[in-house]
Short mmCIF file of C-alpha atoms in Angstrom, two decimals:
data_model
loop_
_atom_site.label_atom_id
_atom_site.label_comp_id
_atom_site.label_asym_id
_atom_site.label_seq_id
_atom_site.Cartn_x
_atom_site.Cartn_y
_atom_site.Cartn_z
CA MET O 275 -58.84 91.58 64.75
CA ARG O 276 -59.38 92.00 61.05
CA THR O 277 -55.74 91.91 60.50
CA VAL O 278 -54.94 88.71 62.43
CA VAL O 279 -58.11 87.00 60.66
CA ARG O 280 -56.74 87.86 57.06
CA LEU O 281 -53.28 86.65 58.12
CA VAL O 282 -54.43 83.36 59.50
CA ALA O 283 -56.66 82.90 56.34
CA GLU O 284 -53.72 83.70 54.21
CA LEU O 285 -51.69 81.33 56.01
CA LEU O 286 -54.23 78.52 55.65
CA ILE O 287 -54.63 78.99 52.01
CA THR O 288 -50.84 78.76 51.47
CA ALA O 289 -50.78 75.74 53.63
CA GLY O 290 -53.70 74.04 51.58
CA LEU O 291 -51.55 74.84 48.49
CA VAL O 292 -48.54 73.48 49.65
CA ILE O 293 -50.45 70.28 50.74
CA ALA O 294 -52.06 69.84 47.55
CA LEU O 295 -48.91 70.37 45.73
CA PHE O 296 -47.27 67.59 47.82
CA VAL O 297 -49.99 65.22 47.30
CA SER O 298 -49.96 65.89 43.39
CA HIS O 299 -46.31 64.89 43.61
CA LEU O 300 -46.91 61.76 45.43
CA THR O 301 -49.60 60.66 42.83
CA TRP O 302 -48.61 61.82 39.78
CA GLY O 303 -44.76 62.68 40.14
CA THR O 304 -44.02 59.18 41.66
CA ASP O 305 -46.23 57.44 39.23
CA ASP O 306 -44.56 58.95 36.27
CA TYR O 307 -41.11 58.17 37.95
CA ALA O 308 -42.32 54.39 38.38
CA ARG O 309 -43.49 54.29 34.58
CA ARG O 310 -40.00 55.61 33.30
CA ALA O 311 -38.21 52.90 35.81
CA GLN O 312 -40.58 50.06 34.60
CA ALA O 313 -39.50 50.76 30.95
CA GLY O 314 -35.88 50.59 32.21
CA LEU O 315 -36.41 47.43 33.99
CA ASN O 316 -38.04 45.58 31.33
CA ASP O 317 -35.12 46.57 28.94
CA GLU O 318 -32.73 45.04 31.55
CA LEU O 319 -34.94 41.95 31.61
CA ASP O 320 -34.95 41.34 27.79
CA ALA O 321 -31.07 41.80 27.83
CA LEU O 322 -30.84 39.39 30.93
CA TRP O 323 -33.28 36.62 29.67
CA ARG O 324 -31.70 36.50 26.38
CA LYS O 325 -28.35 35.73 28.09
CA GLN O 326 -29.67 33.46 30.42
CA THR O 327 -31.59 31.35 28.06
CA THR O 328 -28.55 31.55 25.52
CA VAL O 329 -26.10 30.15 28.36
CA SER O 330 -28.51 27.46 29.29
CA ALA O 331 -29.13 26.27 25.77
CA ALA O 332 -25.49 26.10 25.29
CA ALA O 333 -24.57 24.25 28.32
CA GLN O 334 -27.08 21.49 27.15
CA PRO O 335 -26.93 20.84 23.87
CA GLY O 336 -29.21 18.44 22.15
CA ARG O 337 -30.84 17.46 25.86
CA PRO O 338 -34.52 17.70 26.28
CA LYS O 339 -35.82 20.93 27.51
CA VAL O 340 -36.51 21.14 31.31
CA VAL O 341 -38.54 23.67 33.54
CA PRO O 342 -35.83 25.23 35.74
CA LYS O 343 -37.07 25.24 39.41
CA THR O 344 -34.90 27.94 40.49
CA VAL O 345 -33.68 31.60 39.25
CA VAL O 346 -30.45 32.80 40.11
CA ALA O 347 -30.65 36.11 42.29
CA THR O 348 -29.15 39.23 40.79
CA GLU O 349 -27.67 42.07 42.56
CA ARG O 350 -29.78 44.54 44.26
CA GLY O 351 -31.92 47.04 42.42
CA LYS O 352 -31.77 45.02 39.21
CA ALA O 353 -34.71 43.20 37.65
CA PHE O 354 -34.84 39.48 37.47
CA ALA O 355 -38.60 38.64 37.20
CA VAL O 356 -42.08 39.68 36.14
CA ILE O 357 -45.09 39.18 38.45
CA ARG O 358 -48.61 39.12 36.73
CA ILE O 359 -52.08 38.90 38.08
CA PRO O 360 -54.77 37.64 35.77
CA ARG O 361 -57.47 39.05 38.03
CA PHE O 362 -56.23 42.44 37.17
CA GLY O 363 -56.32 42.22 33.55
CA SER O 364 -53.77 41.09 30.75
CA GLY O 365 -52.20 44.41 30.95
CA TRP O 366 -51.41 44.07 34.79
CA ARG O 367 -47.48 43.15 34.83
CA TYR O 368 -44.75 44.48 36.75
CA ALA O 369 -41.11 43.85 36.43
CA THR O 370 -39.50 43.23 39.62
CA VAL O 371 -36.53 43.85 41.26
CA GLU O 372 -34.00 42.22 43.94
CA GLY O 373 -34.24 44.42 47.30
CA VAL O 374 -37.00 46.34 49.26
CA SER O 375 -35.25 49.53 50.00
CA ASN O 376 -36.99 52.73 49.24
CA ALA O 377 -34.94 53.11 46.03
CA ASP O 378 -35.83 49.52 45.13
CA LEU O 379 -39.65 49.91 45.62
CA ALA O 380 -39.90 53.17 43.70
CA LYS O 381 -39.19 51.11 40.63
CA GLY O 382 -41.56 48.24 41.25
CA PRO O 383 -42.49 45.37 43.29
CA GLY O 384 -39.16 44.29 45.27
CA HIS O 385 -38.02 40.66 46.11
CA TYR O 386 -36.90 40.43 49.86
CA PRO O 387 -33.38 39.11 49.92
CA GLY O 388 -32.74 36.13 51.57
CA THR O 389 -36.20 34.41 50.96
CA ALA O 390 -36.85 31.66 48.37
CA MET O 391 -36.34 32.46 44.68
CA PRO O 392 -39.70 31.77 42.53
CA GLY O 393 -40.40 28.26 42.06
CA GLU O 394 -38.03 27.11 45.24
CA VAL O 395 -39.35 25.39 48.25
CA GLY O 396 -39.57 27.99 51.09
CA ASN O 397 -41.40 31.31 50.80
CA THR O 398 -40.61 33.84 47.93
CA VAL O 399 -41.89 37.39 49.42
CA PHE O 400 -42.57 40.22 47.21
CA SER O 401 -43.28 43.71 48.56
CA GLY O 402 -44.86 46.68 46.75
CA HIS O 403 -46.32 50.40 47.11
CA ARG O 404 -49.87 50.39 47.05
CA THR O 405 -50.80 54.18 46.57
CA THR O 406 -47.47 55.99 45.42
CA TYR O 407 -45.04 55.01 42.75
CA GLY O 408 -47.85 53.29 40.48
CA GLY O 409 -49.20 51.58 43.34
CA PRO O 410 -48.31 47.98 41.92
CA PHE O 411 -50.15 46.46 44.96
CA ASN O 412 -53.11 48.81 45.13
CA ARG O 413 -55.70 45.93 44.39
CA LEU O 414 -54.39 43.33 46.47
CA ASP O 415 -57.30 43.40 48.72
CA GLU O 416 -59.31 42.41 45.71
CA LEU O 417 -57.79 39.10 45.76
CA VAL O 418 -59.94 35.83 46.47
CA ALA O 419 -58.88 32.41 47.38
CA GLY O 420 -58.06 30.52 44.11
CA ASP O 421 -56.81 33.22 42.18
CA GLN O 422 -53.49 33.08 40.25
CA ILE O 423 -50.38 34.94 40.64
CA LEU O 424 -47.57 34.10 37.88
CA VAL O 425 -43.85 34.74 38.01
CA ASP O 426 -41.94 34.85 34.98
CA THR O 427 -38.27 34.12 34.94
CA ALA O 428 -35.82 33.78 32.11
CA SER O 429 -37.33 30.23 30.97
CA ALA O 430 -39.95 29.38 33.38
CA THR O 431 -43.36 30.69 34.61
CA HIS O 432 -44.17 29.80 38.06
CA VAL O 433 -48.01 29.62 38.68
CA TYR O 434 -48.87 30.22 42.32
CA ARG O 435 -52.61 30.00 43.76
CA MET O 436 -53.68 32.53 46.31
CA THR O 437 -54.77 30.71 49.73
CA GLY O 438 -55.49 33.59 52.06
CA SER O 439 -54.72 37.20 53.54
CA LYS O 440 -54.48 38.78 56.71
CA VAL O 441 -53.83 42.14 58.07
CA VAL O 442 -50.87 42.32 60.58
CA LEU O 443 -48.66 44.91 62.16
CA PRO O 444 -45.50 46.24 60.49
CA THR O 445 -43.52 44.49 63.18
CA ASP O 446 -44.83 41.03 62.42
CA VAL O 447 -42.03 39.38 60.44
CA SER O 448 -43.15 36.00 60.89
CA VAL O 449 -45.03 36.21 57.77
CA ILE O 450 -42.05 36.29 55.55
CA ALA O 451 -40.58 32.88 57.16
CA SER O 452 -39.78 30.12 55.11
CA VAL O 453 -43.38 28.94 56.56
CA PRO O 454 -45.17 31.98 57.08
CA GLY O 455 -46.22 32.41 60.73
CA LYS O 456 -43.88 29.75 61.87
CA PRO O 457 -40.51 30.99 62.36
CA GLY O 458 -37.81 28.09 62.37
CA ALA O 459 -40.00 25.55 60.66
CA LYS O 460 -38.56 23.76 57.87
CA ALA O 461 -40.43 24.40 54.48
CA LYS O 462 -41.63 21.64 52.80
CA LYS O 463 -43.78 23.49 49.99
CA ALA O 464 -43.16 26.41 47.73
CA ARG O 465 -44.86 29.42 48.82
CA MET O 466 -45.32 32.96 47.98
CA THR O 467 -46.23 36.12 50.26
CA LEU O 468 -46.97 39.75 49.04
CA THR O 469 -46.92 42.33 51.50
CA THR O 470 -48.26 46.07 51.11
CA CYS O 471 -49.13 49.05 53.42
CA HIS O 472 -52.62 49.02 54.85
CA PRO O 473 -55.00 50.84 54.61
CA LYS O 474 -54.65 52.76 51.40
CA PHE O 475 -52.77 56.08 52.08
CA SER O 476 -51.32 54.54 55.48
CA ALA O 477 -48.54 52.62 56.96
CA ALA O 478 -50.30 51.63 60.16
CA TYR O 479 -50.56 47.96 59.24
CA ARG O 480 -49.38 45.32 56.31
CA LEU O 481 -51.92 43.71 54.16
CA ILE O 482 -50.39 40.18 53.51
CA VAL O 483 -51.29 37.76 50.55
CA PHE O 484 -50.47 34.29 50.85
CA ALA O 485 -49.83 31.69 48.08
CA GLU O 486 -48.68 28.13 47.16
CA LEU O 487 -47.05 26.91 43.84
CA MET O 488 -49.39 25.22 41.62
CA ARG O 489 -46.90 24.37 38.90
CA SER O 490 -43.81 25.54 36.93
CA GLU O 491 -43.89 25.55 33.27
CA PRO O 492 -41.80 26.82 30.23
CA ARG O 493 -42.08 30.66 29.78
CA ALA O 494 -43.84 31.44 26.42
CA MET O 495 -41.12 33.18 24.55
CA THR O 496 -42.28 36.60 22.82
#
């Protein structure tokens, strides 16, 4: 009996160590990967935005500067915009990629292909991890109505205002429709939807944050 108890105890200790190592990988390991990925995405954006703004200026020499309402989608997995949420501090900024595959979201927030681009009429949808890979959307539940959500593109900053939130099942895809909750309806406004897992450390539900476009303005060049 003592031998059996000792064996069971050793197995439990071993299992505990394996679980601890796995959890450590999910937190620190994936966070480190996301940090390095974000650094690479920001380098991509610098090059992309320099190219886009140069082409735009060359195409309209001497003409008044206008704020573009749309941004051309890039290829899957590539960076094309930066999302910022002032409530989370000036240091909260994430380069976003086109696509929401596991590989895409490991780099940072991803834009749902086929949804509106930032600044466009329709629903621009971004998804992001809540706890692993840096947990970019970890604090979405702290947002309140009226909070700003900013999206920087090559030459514009699109300023959205949070209007509400809800928790839905993962199968509820109506939230990413052009008019959230009304599949098939024709959009008349520019909206944004952010999605992430809920509750933390679980994928049982989705936390959804809704916002509407307030204005688009020239991006501050740095």
